[in-house]
Amino acid sequence: KMANETLKAELGNASWKLFHTILARYPETPTPEQKQHLADYIRSFALVYPCGDCARHFAVFLEKYPPQLSSRKTAALWGCHIHNQVNLRLHKQEYDCSTILEDYDCGCGQDEAEELQ
Ligand code: FAD
C-alpha cells in the first residue's frame, strides 16, 4: 500500500484537476440556475472531501473567500486564488493564475461549439 502522504497528494491532484476544469468550462454568462449549480457543487465538494482536515480547512477558506460566480473568468480566477491559499498554507509555490482558462482545457471545446449552434 502506498504511503498515506502519496495517496493524499494523488487525491489532491485529481480533485484540483476536476475542480479547475469545471470552473474553466463554466459558462461565460451563467444563468441564475447555472450559478446555483456551481455554488452547490463547491459547497458539496467542501462537505464531502474525504480528507477530513483538508475539508475543514477548505470550509474556512470558503467562508473567507466566497465563490465568485458571475462569469467563467471570475469563477476560474476565484478557484485559482483559493487553491493558492491552500498552497500557501502547505508552503507550496504560488501558481500564476493569468493563463488559468488555457491551463484547464477539458478537450470538450467541440461540445460547446455545438451548443452555440
Ligand atoms: P496540487 O496542489 O495538487 O496541484 C496540482 C496541480 O495543479 C499542480 O501541479 C499545478 O499544475 C496546478 N496548480 C497548483 N496551484 C494551482 C492553482 N492555484 N490554480 C490552478 N492550478 C494550480 N493537503 C494537505 O496536506 N493538507 C490539507 O489541508 C489539504 N487540503 C486540501 C483541500 C482541498 C480542497 C484539496 C482539493 C486538496 C487539499 N490538500 C491538502 C492536498 C493538496 O492541496 C495537494 O493536492 C497535495 O499536497 C499535492 O500537491 P501538489 O504539489 O502535487 O499539487
mmCIF file with all atom_site columns, C-alpha atoms and ligand atoms in Angstrom:
data_model
loop_
_atom_site.group_PDB
_atom_site.id
_atom_site.type_symbol
_atom_site.label_atom_id
_atom_site.label_alt_id
_atom_site.label_comp_id
_atom_site.label_asym_id
_atom_site.label_entity_id
_atom_site.label_seq_id
_atom_site.pdbx_PDB_ins_code
_atom_site.Cartn_x
_atom_site.Cartn_y
_atom_site.Cartn_z
_atom_site.occupancy
_atom_site.B_iso_or_equiv
_atom_site.pdbx_formal_charge
_atom_site.auth_seq_id
_atom_site.auth_comp_id
_atom_site.auth_asym_id
_atom_site.auth_atom_id
_atom_site.pdbx_PDB_model_num
ATOM   1   C CA  . LYS A 1 1   ? 0.000   0.000  0.000   1.00 0.00 ? 1   LYS A CA  1
ATOM   2   C CA  . MET A 1 2   ? 1.266   3.452  -0.860  1.00 0.00 ? 2   MET A CA  1
ATOM   3   C CA  . ALA A 1 3   ? 2.273   5.855  1.859   1.00 0.00 ? 3   ALA A CA  1
ATOM   4   C CA  . ASN A 1 4   ? -0.550  7.979  3.184   1.00 0.00 ? 4   ASN A CA  1
ATOM   5   C CA  . GLU A 1 5   ? 1.097   11.209 2.050   1.00 0.00 ? 5   GLU A CA  1
ATOM   6   C CA  . THR A 1 6   ? 1.324   9.878  -1.522  1.00 0.00 ? 6   THR A CA  1
ATOM   7   C CA  . LEU A 1 7   ? -2.323  8.891  -1.529  1.00 0.00 ? 7   LEU A CA  1
ATOM   8   C CA  . LYS A 1 8   ? -3.337  12.239 -0.115  1.00 0.00 ? 8   LYS A CA  1
ATOM   9   C CA  . ALA A 1 9   ? -1.310  14.060 -2.778  1.00 0.00 ? 9   ALA A CA  1
ATOM   10  C CA  . GLU A 1 10  ? -2.833  11.946 -5.578  1.00 0.00 ? 10  GLU A CA  1
ATOM   11  C CA  . LEU A 1 11  ? -6.309  12.624 -4.320  1.00 0.00 ? 11  LEU A CA  1
ATOM   12  C CA  . GLY A 1 12  ? -5.453  16.321 -4.163  1.00 0.00 ? 12  GLY A CA  1
ATOM   13  C CA  . ASN A 1 13  ? -4.086  16.350 -7.730  1.00 0.00 ? 13  ASN A CA  1
ATOM   14  C CA  . ALA A 1 14  ? -7.144  14.588 -9.113  1.00 0.00 ? 14  ALA A CA  1
ATOM   15  C CA  . SER A 1 15  ? -9.556  16.753 -7.158  1.00 0.00 ? 15  SER A CA  1
ATOM   16  C CA  . TRP A 1 16  ? -7.938  20.037 -8.118  1.00 0.00 ? 16  TRP A CA  1
ATOM   17  C CA  . LYS A 1 17  ? -7.856  18.936 -11.740 1.00 0.00 ? 17  LYS A CA  1
ATOM   18  C CA  . LEU A 1 18  ? -11.596 18.346 -11.789 1.00 0.00 ? 18  LEU A CA  1
ATOM   19  C CA  . PHE A 1 19  ? -12.286 21.469 -9.729  1.00 0.00 ? 19  PHE A CA  1
ATOM   20  C CA  . HIS A 1 20  ? -10.323 23.835 -12.006 1.00 0.00 ? 20  HIS A CA  1
ATOM   21  C CA  . THR A 1 21  ? -11.592 22.180 -15.183 1.00 0.00 ? 21  THR A CA  1
ATOM   22  C CA  . ILE A 1 22  ? -15.201 22.629 -14.084 1.00 0.00 ? 22  ILE A CA  1
ATOM   23  C CA  . LEU A 1 23  ? -14.559 26.299 -13.329 1.00 0.00 ? 23  LEU A CA  1
ATOM   24  C CA  . ALA A 1 24  ? -12.737 26.866 -16.639 1.00 0.00 ? 24  ALA A CA  1
ATOM   25  C CA  . ARG A 1 25  ? -15.714 25.413 -18.558 1.00 0.00 ? 25  ARG A CA  1
ATOM   26  C CA  . TYR A 1 26  ? -18.402 27.239 -16.592 1.00 0.00 ? 26  TYR A CA  1
ATOM   27  C CA  . PRO A 1 27  ? -20.493 29.458 -18.898 1.00 0.00 ? 27  PRO A CA  1
ATOM   28  C CA  . GLU A 1 28  ? -19.216 32.924 -19.808 1.00 0.00 ? 28  GLU A CA  1
ATOM   29  C CA  . THR A 1 29  ? -22.603 34.342 -18.881 1.00 0.00 ? 29  THR A CA  1
ATOM   30  C CA  . PRO A 1 30  ? -24.249 31.890 -16.485 1.00 0.00 ? 30  PRO A CA  1
ATOM   31  C CA  . THR A 1 31  ? -27.968 31.835 -15.799 1.00 0.00 ? 31  THR A CA  1
ATOM   32  C CA  . PRO A 1 32  ? -29.115 32.035 -12.157 1.00 0.00 ? 32  PRO A CA  1
ATOM   33  C CA  . GLU A 1 33  ? -29.710 28.283 -12.306 1.00 0.00 ? 33  GLU A CA  1
ATOM   34  C CA  . GLN A 1 34  ? -26.165 27.607 -13.565 1.00 0.00 ? 34  GLN A CA  1
ATOM   35  C CA  . LYS A 1 35  ? -24.785 29.818 -10.789 1.00 0.00 ? 35  LYS A CA  1
ATOM   36  C CA  . GLN A 1 36  ? -26.754 27.839 -8.243  1.00 0.00 ? 36  GLN A CA  1
ATOM   37  C CA  . HIS A 1 37  ? -25.463 24.545 -9.630  1.00 0.00 ? 37  HIS A CA  1
ATOM   38  C CA  . LEU A 1 38  ? -21.856 25.662 -9.291  1.00 0.00 ? 38  LEU A CA  1
ATOM   39  C CA  . ALA A 1 39  ? -22.451 27.111 -5.828  1.00 0.00 ? 39  ALA A CA  1
ATOM   40  C CA  . ASP A 1 40  ? -23.985 23.775 -4.771  1.00 0.00 ? 40  ASP A CA  1
ATOM   41  C CA  . TYR A 1 41  ? -21.100 21.829 -6.290  1.00 0.00 ? 41  TYR A CA  1
ATOM   42  C CA  . ILE A 1 42  ? -18.464 23.887 -4.472  1.00 0.00 ? 42  ILE A CA  1
ATOM   43  C CA  . ARG A 1 43  ? -20.263 23.637 -1.163  1.00 0.00 ? 43  ARG A CA  1
ATOM   44  C CA  . SER A 1 44  ? -20.771 19.888 -1.542  1.00 0.00 ? 44  SER A CA  1
ATOM   45  C CA  . PHE A 1 45  ? -17.148 19.432 -2.630  1.00 0.00 ? 45  PHE A CA  1
ATOM   46  C CA  . ALA A 1 46  ? -16.046 21.015 0.650   1.00 0.00 ? 46  ALA A CA  1
ATOM   47  C CA  . LEU A 1 47  ? -18.516 18.914 2.640   1.00 0.00 ? 47  LEU A CA  1
ATOM   48  C CA  . VAL A 1 48  ? -17.723 15.518 1.119   1.00 0.00 ? 48  VAL A CA  1
ATOM   49  C CA  . TYR A 1 49  ? -13.962 15.860 0.513   1.00 0.00 ? 49  TYR A CA  1
ATOM   50  C CA  . PRO A 1 50  ? -12.668 12.651 2.091   1.00 0.00 ? 50  PRO A CA  1
ATOM   51  C CA  . CYS A 1 51  ? -9.609  14.082 3.863   1.00 0.00 ? 51  CYS A CA  1
ATOM   52  C CA  . GLY A 1 52  ? -11.296 15.489 6.949   1.00 0.00 ? 52  GLY A CA  1
ATOM   53  C CA  . ASP A 1 53  ? -8.635  18.042 7.858   1.00 0.00 ? 53  ASP A CA  1
ATOM   54  C CA  . CYS A 1 54  ? -8.472  19.246 4.249   1.00 0.00 ? 54  CYS A CA  1
ATOM   55  C CA  . ALA A 1 55  ? -12.241 19.642 4.128   1.00 0.00 ? 55  ALA A CA  1
ATOM   56  C CA  . ARG A 1 56  ? -12.297 21.589 7.390   1.00 0.00 ? 56  ARG A CA  1
ATOM   57  C CA  . HIS A 1 57  ? -9.536  23.927 6.278   1.00 0.00 ? 57  HIS A CA  1
ATOM   58  C CA  . PHE A 1 58  ? -11.187 24.389 2.909   1.00 0.00 ? 58  PHE A CA  1
ATOM   59  C CA  . ALA A 1 59  ? -14.511 25.268 4.536   1.00 0.00 ? 59  ALA A CA  1
ATOM   60  C CA  . VAL A 1 60  ? -12.759 28.067 6.434   1.00 0.00 ? 60  VAL A CA  1
ATOM   61  C CA  . PHE A 1 61  ? -11.259 29.399 3.187   1.00 0.00 ? 61  PHE A CA  1
ATOM   62  C CA  . LEU A 1 62  ? -14.707 29.283 1.568   1.00 0.00 ? 62  LEU A CA  1
ATOM   63  C CA  . GLU A 1 63  ? -16.098 31.436 4.365   1.00 0.00 ? 63  GLU A CA  1
ATOM   64  C CA  . LYS A 1 64  ? -13.291 33.920 3.931   1.00 0.00 ? 64  LYS A CA  1
ATOM   65  C CA  . TYR A 1 65  ? -13.345 33.871 0.112   1.00 0.00 ? 65  TYR A CA  1
ATOM   66  C CA  . PRO A 1 66  ? -16.912 33.146 -1.014  1.00 0.00 ? 66  PRO A CA  1
ATOM   67  C CA  . PRO A 1 67  ? -17.217 31.701 -4.536  1.00 0.00 ? 67  PRO A CA  1
ATOM   68  C CA  . GLN A 1 68  ? -17.285 34.366 -7.273  1.00 0.00 ? 68  GLN A CA  1
ATOM   69  C CA  . LEU A 1 69  ? -19.675 33.008 -9.855  1.00 0.00 ? 69  LEU A CA  1
ATOM   70  C CA  . SER A 1 70  ? -20.626 35.898 -12.113 1.00 0.00 ? 70  SER A CA  1
ATOM   71  C CA  . SER A 1 71  ? -18.681 34.625 -15.147 1.00 0.00 ? 71  SER A CA  1
ATOM   72  C CA  . ARG A 1 72  ? -16.296 31.914 -16.336 1.00 0.00 ? 72  ARG A CA  1
ATOM   73  C CA  . LYS A 1 73  ? -13.223 34.106 -15.909 1.00 0.00 ? 73  LYS A CA  1
ATOM   74  C CA  . THR A 1 74  ? -14.281 35.293 -12.461 1.00 0.00 ? 74  THR A CA  1
ATOM   75  C CA  . ALA A 1 75  ? -15.017 31.764 -11.266 1.00 0.00 ? 75  ALA A CA  1
ATOM   76  C CA  . ALA A 1 76  ? -11.760 30.358 -12.664 1.00 0.00 ? 76  ALA A CA  1
ATOM   77  C CA  . LEU A 1 77  ? -9.719  33.131 -11.063 1.00 0.00 ? 77  LEU A CA  1
ATOM   78  C CA  . TRP A 1 78  ? -11.507 32.642 -7.771  1.00 0.00 ? 78  TRP A CA  1
ATOM   79  C CA  . GLY A 1 79  ? -10.699 28.904 -7.916  1.00 0.00 ? 79  GLY A CA  1
ATOM   80  C CA  . CYS A 1 80  ? -7.057  29.643 -8.676  1.00 0.00 ? 80  CYS A CA  1
ATOM   81  C CA  . HIS A 1 81  ? -6.926  32.062 -5.787  1.00 0.00 ? 81  HIS A CA  1
ATOM   82  C CA  . ILE A 1 82  ? -8.428  29.655 -3.269  1.00 0.00 ? 82  ILE A CA  1
ATOM   83  C CA  . HIS A 1 83  ? -6.066  26.870 -4.396  1.00 0.00 ? 83  HIS A CA  1
ATOM   84  C CA  . ASN A 1 84  ? -3.246  29.359 -3.875  1.00 0.00 ? 84  ASN A CA  1
ATOM   85  C CA  . GLN A 1 85  ? -4.476  29.874 -0.319  1.00 0.00 ? 85  GLN A CA  1
ATOM   86  C CA  . VAL A 1 86  ? -4.174  26.111 0.212   1.00 0.00 ? 86  VAL A CA  1
ATOM   87  C CA  . ASN A 1 87  ? -0.717  26.193 -1.443  1.00 0.00 ? 87  ASN A CA  1
ATOM   88  C CA  . LEU A 1 88  ? 0.352   28.959 0.899   1.00 0.00 ? 88  LEU A CA  1
ATOM   89  C CA  . ARG A 1 89  ? -0.795  27.051 3.933   1.00 0.00 ? 89  ARG A CA  1
ATOM   90  C CA  . LEU A 1 90  ? 1.116   23.962 2.743   1.00 0.00 ? 90  LEU A CA  1
ATOM   91  C CA  . HIS A 1 91  ? 4.210   26.065 1.938   1.00 0.00 ? 91  HIS A CA  1
ATOM   92  C CA  . LYS A 1 92  ? 3.896   25.375 -1.776  1.00 0.00 ? 92  LYS A CA  1
ATOM   93  C CA  . GLN A 1 93  ? 4.664   27.776 -4.594  1.00 0.00 ? 93  GLN A CA  1
ATOM   94  C CA  . GLU A 1 94  ? 2.057   30.282 -5.675  1.00 0.00 ? 94  GLU A CA  1
ATOM   95  C CA  . TYR A 1 95  ? 0.539   29.424 -9.055  1.00 0.00 ? 95  TYR A CA  1
ATOM   96  C CA  . ASP A 1 96  ? 0.357   32.028 -11.820 1.00 0.00 ? 96  ASP A CA  1
ATOM   97  C CA  . CYS A 1 97  ? -3.369  32.489 -12.477 1.00 0.00 ? 97  CYS A CA  1
ATOM   98  C CA  . SER A 1 98  ? -3.030  34.619 -15.607 1.00 0.00 ? 98  SER A CA  1
ATOM   99  C CA  . THR A 1 99  ? -3.485  31.690 -18.019 1.00 0.00 ? 99  THR A CA  1
ATOM   100 C CA  . ILE A 1 100 ? -5.919  29.672 -15.930 1.00 0.00 ? 100 ILE A CA  1
ATOM   101 C CA  . LEU A 1 101 ? -8.514  29.253 -18.703 1.00 0.00 ? 101 LEU A CA  1
ATOM   102 C CA  . GLU A 1 102 ? -5.954  27.856 -21.133 1.00 0.00 ? 102 GLU A CA  1
ATOM   103 C CA  . ASP A 1 103 ? -4.345  25.683 -18.449 1.00 0.00 ? 103 ASP A CA  1
ATOM   104 C CA  . TYR A 1 104 ? -7.550  23.725 -17.856 1.00 0.00 ? 104 TYR A CA  1
ATOM   105 C CA  . ASP A 1 105 ? -8.920  22.607 -21.185 1.00 0.00 ? 105 ASP A CA  1
ATOM   106 C CA  . CYS A 1 106 ? -11.282 19.652 -20.908 1.00 0.00 ? 106 CYS A CA  1
ATOM   107 C CA  . GLY A 1 107 ? -10.888 18.615 -24.538 1.00 0.00 ? 107 GLY A CA  1
ATOM   108 C CA  . CYS A 1 108 ? -14.599 19.231 -24.963 1.00 0.00 ? 108 CYS A CA  1
ATOM   109 C CA  . GLY A 1 109 ? -14.487 22.550 -26.846 1.00 0.00 ? 109 GLY A CA  1
ATOM   110 C CA  . GLN A 1 110 ? -16.388 20.899 -29.681 1.00 0.00 ? 110 GLN A CA  1
ATOM   111 C CA  . ASP A 1 111 ? -19.378 20.249 -27.396 1.00 0.00 ? 111 ASP A CA  1
ATOM   112 C CA  . GLU A 1 112 ? -19.520 23.918 -26.550 1.00 0.00 ? 112 GLU A CA  1
ATOM   113 C CA  . ALA A 1 113 ? -19.336 24.944 -30.204 1.00 0.00 ? 113 ALA A CA  1
ATOM   114 C CA  . GLU A 1 114 ? -22.278 22.626 -30.923 1.00 0.00 ? 114 GLU A CA  1
ATOM   115 C CA  . GLU A 1 115 ? -24.310 24.101 -28.064 1.00 0.00 ? 115 GLU A CA  1
ATOM   116 C CA  . LEU A 1 116 ? -23.930 27.562 -29.574 1.00 0.00 ? 116 LEU A CA  1
ATOM   117 C CA  . GLN A 1 117 ? -25.264 26.468 -32.965 1.00 0.00 ? 117 GLN A CA  1
HETATM 118 P P1  . FAD B 2 .   ? -1.584  20.270 -6.191  1.00 0.00 ? 1   FAD B P1  1
HETATM 119 O O1  . FAD B 2 .   ? -1.771  21.371 -5.196  1.00 0.00 ? 1   FAD B O1  1
HETATM 120 O O2  . FAD B 2 .   ? -2.358  19.018 -6.021  1.00 0.00 ? 1   FAD B O2  1
HETATM 121 O O3  . FAD B 2 .   ? -1.903  20.878 -7.617  1.00 0.00 ? 1   FAD B O3  1
HETATM 122 C C1  . FAD B 2 .   ? -1.963  20.034 -8.768  1.00 0.00 ? 1   FAD B C1  1
HETATM 123 C C2  . FAD B 2 .   ? -1.514  20.830 -9.963  1.00 0.00 ? 1   FAD B C2  1
HETATM 124 O O4  . FAD B 2 .   ? -2.391  21.923 -10.145 1.00 0.00 ? 1   FAD B O4  1
HETATM 125 C C3  . FAD B 2 .   ? -0.135  21.454 -9.807  1.00 0.00 ? 1   FAD B C3  1
HETATM 126 O O5  . FAD B 2 .   ? 0.869   20.591 -10.213 1.00 0.00 ? 1   FAD B O5  1
HETATM 127 C C4  . FAD B 2 .   ? -0.233  22.672 -10.698 1.00 0.00 ? 1   FAD B C4  1
HETATM 128 O O6  . FAD B 2 .   ? -0.007  22.308 -12.051 1.00 0.00 ? 1   FAD B O6  1
HETATM 129 C C5  . FAD B 2 .   ? -1.682  23.078 -10.567 1.00 0.00 ? 1   FAD B C5  1
HETATM 130 N N1  . FAD B 2 .   ? -1.906  24.153 -9.601  1.00 0.00 ? 1   FAD B N1  1
HETATM 131 C C6  . FAD B 2 .   ? -1.229  24.452 -8.467  1.00 0.00 ? 1   FAD B C6  1
HETATM 132 N N2  . FAD B 2 .   ? -1.756  25.529 -7.882  1.00 0.00 ? 1   FAD B N2  1
HETATM 133 C C7  . FAD B 2 .   ? -2.796  25.916 -8.648  1.00 0.00 ? 1   FAD B C7  1
HETATM 134 C C8  . FAD B 2 .   ? -3.728  26.984 -8.564  1.00 0.00 ? 1   FAD B C8  1
HETATM 135 N N3  . FAD B 2 .   ? -3.707  27.872 -7.577  1.00 0.00 ? 1   FAD B N3  1
HETATM 136 N N4  . FAD B 2 .   ? -4.673  27.084 -9.522  1.00 0.00 ? 1   FAD B N4  1
HETATM 137 C C9  . FAD B 2 .   ? -4.710  26.207 -10.549 1.00 0.00 ? 1   FAD B C9  1
HETATM 138 N N5  . FAD B 2 .   ? -3.851  25.193 -10.687 1.00 0.00 ? 1   FAD B N5  1
HETATM 139 C C10 . FAD B 2 .   ? -2.905  25.045 -9.744  1.00 0.00 ? 1   FAD B C10 1
HETATM 140 N N6  . FAD B 2 .   ? -3.218  18.505 1.674   1.00 0.00 ? 1   FAD B N6  1
HETATM 141 C C11 . FAD B 2 .   ? -2.769  18.584 2.940   1.00 0.00 ? 1   FAD B C11 1
HETATM 142 O O7  . FAD B 2 .   ? -1.717  18.005 3.248   1.00 0.00 ? 1   FAD B O7  1
HETATM 143 N N7  . FAD B 2 .   ? -3.443  19.310 3.883   1.00 0.00 ? 1   FAD B N7  1
HETATM 144 C C12 . FAD B 2 .   ? -4.599  19.983 3.599   1.00 0.00 ? 1   FAD B C12 1
HETATM 145 O O8  . FAD B 2 .   ? -5.194  20.629 4.462   1.00 0.00 ? 1   FAD B O8  1
HETATM 146 C C13 . FAD B 2 .   ? -5.102  19.899 2.268   1.00 0.00 ? 1   FAD B C13 1
HETATM 147 N N8  . FAD B 2 .   ? -6.266  20.484 1.930   1.00 0.00 ? 1   FAD B N8  1
HETATM 148 C C14 . FAD B 2 .   ? -6.778  20.297 0.691   1.00 0.00 ? 1   FAD B C14 1
HETATM 149 C C15 . FAD B 2 .   ? -8.039  20.816 0.373   1.00 0.00 ? 1   FAD B C15 1
HETATM 150 C C16 . FAD B 2 .   ? -8.609  20.584 -0.851  1.00 0.00 ? 1   FAD B C16 1
HETATM 151 C C17 . FAD B 2 .   ? -9.967  21.135 -1.158  1.00 0.00 ? 1   FAD B C17 1
HETATM 152 C C18 . FAD B 2 .   ? -7.914  19.821 -1.823  1.00 0.00 ? 1   FAD B C18 1
HETATM 153 C C19 . FAD B 2 .   ? -8.539  19.555 -3.162  1.00 0.00 ? 1   FAD B C19 1
HETATM 154 C C20 . FAD B 2 .   ? -6.675  19.297 -1.515  1.00 0.00 ? 1   FAD B C20 1
HETATM 155 C C21 . FAD B 2 .   ? -6.087  19.521 -0.276  1.00 0.00 ? 1   FAD B C21 1
HETATM 156 N N9  . FAD B 2 .   ? -4.840  19.001 0.055   1.00 0.00 ? 1   FAD B N9  1
HETATM 157 C C22 . FAD B 2 .   ? -4.367  19.124 1.323   1.00 0.00 ? 1   FAD B C22 1
HETATM 158 C C23 . FAD B 2 .   ? -3.994  18.387 -0.974  1.00 0.00 ? 1   FAD B C23 1
HETATM 159 C C24 . FAD B 2 .   ? -3.038  19.439 -1.536  1.00 0.00 ? 1   FAD B C24 1
HETATM 160 O O9  . FAD B 2 .   ? -3.712  20.633 -1.916  1.00 0.00 ? 1   FAD B O9  1
HETATM 161 C C25 . FAD B 2 .   ? -2.293  18.947 -2.773  1.00 0.00 ? 1   FAD B C25 1
HETATM 162 O O10 . FAD B 2 .   ? -3.220  18.449 -3.712  1.00 0.00 ? 1   FAD B O10 1
HETATM 163 C C26 . FAD B 2 .   ? -1.269  17.869 -2.481  1.00 0.00 ? 1   FAD B C26 1
HETATM 164 O O11 . FAD B 2 .   ? -0.413  18.317 -1.455  1.00 0.00 ? 1   FAD B O11 1
HETATM 165 C C27 . FAD B 2 .   ? -0.424  17.572 -3.739  1.00 0.00 ? 1   FAD B C27 1
HETATM 166 O O12 . FAD B 2 .   ? 0.201   18.790 -4.122  1.00 0.00 ? 1   FAD B O12 1
HETATM 167 P P2  . FAD B 2 .   ? 0.911   19.037 -5.484  1.00 0.00 ? 1   FAD B P2  1
HETATM 168 O O13 . FAD B 2 .   ? 2.129   19.855 -5.182  1.00 0.00 ? 1   FAD B O13 1
HETATM 169 O O14 . FAD B 2 .   ? 1.110   17.779 -6.225  1.00 0.00 ? 1   FAD B O14 1
HETATM 170 O O15 . FAD B 2 .   ? -0.043  19.992 -6.349  1.00 0.00 ? 1   FAD B O15 1
#
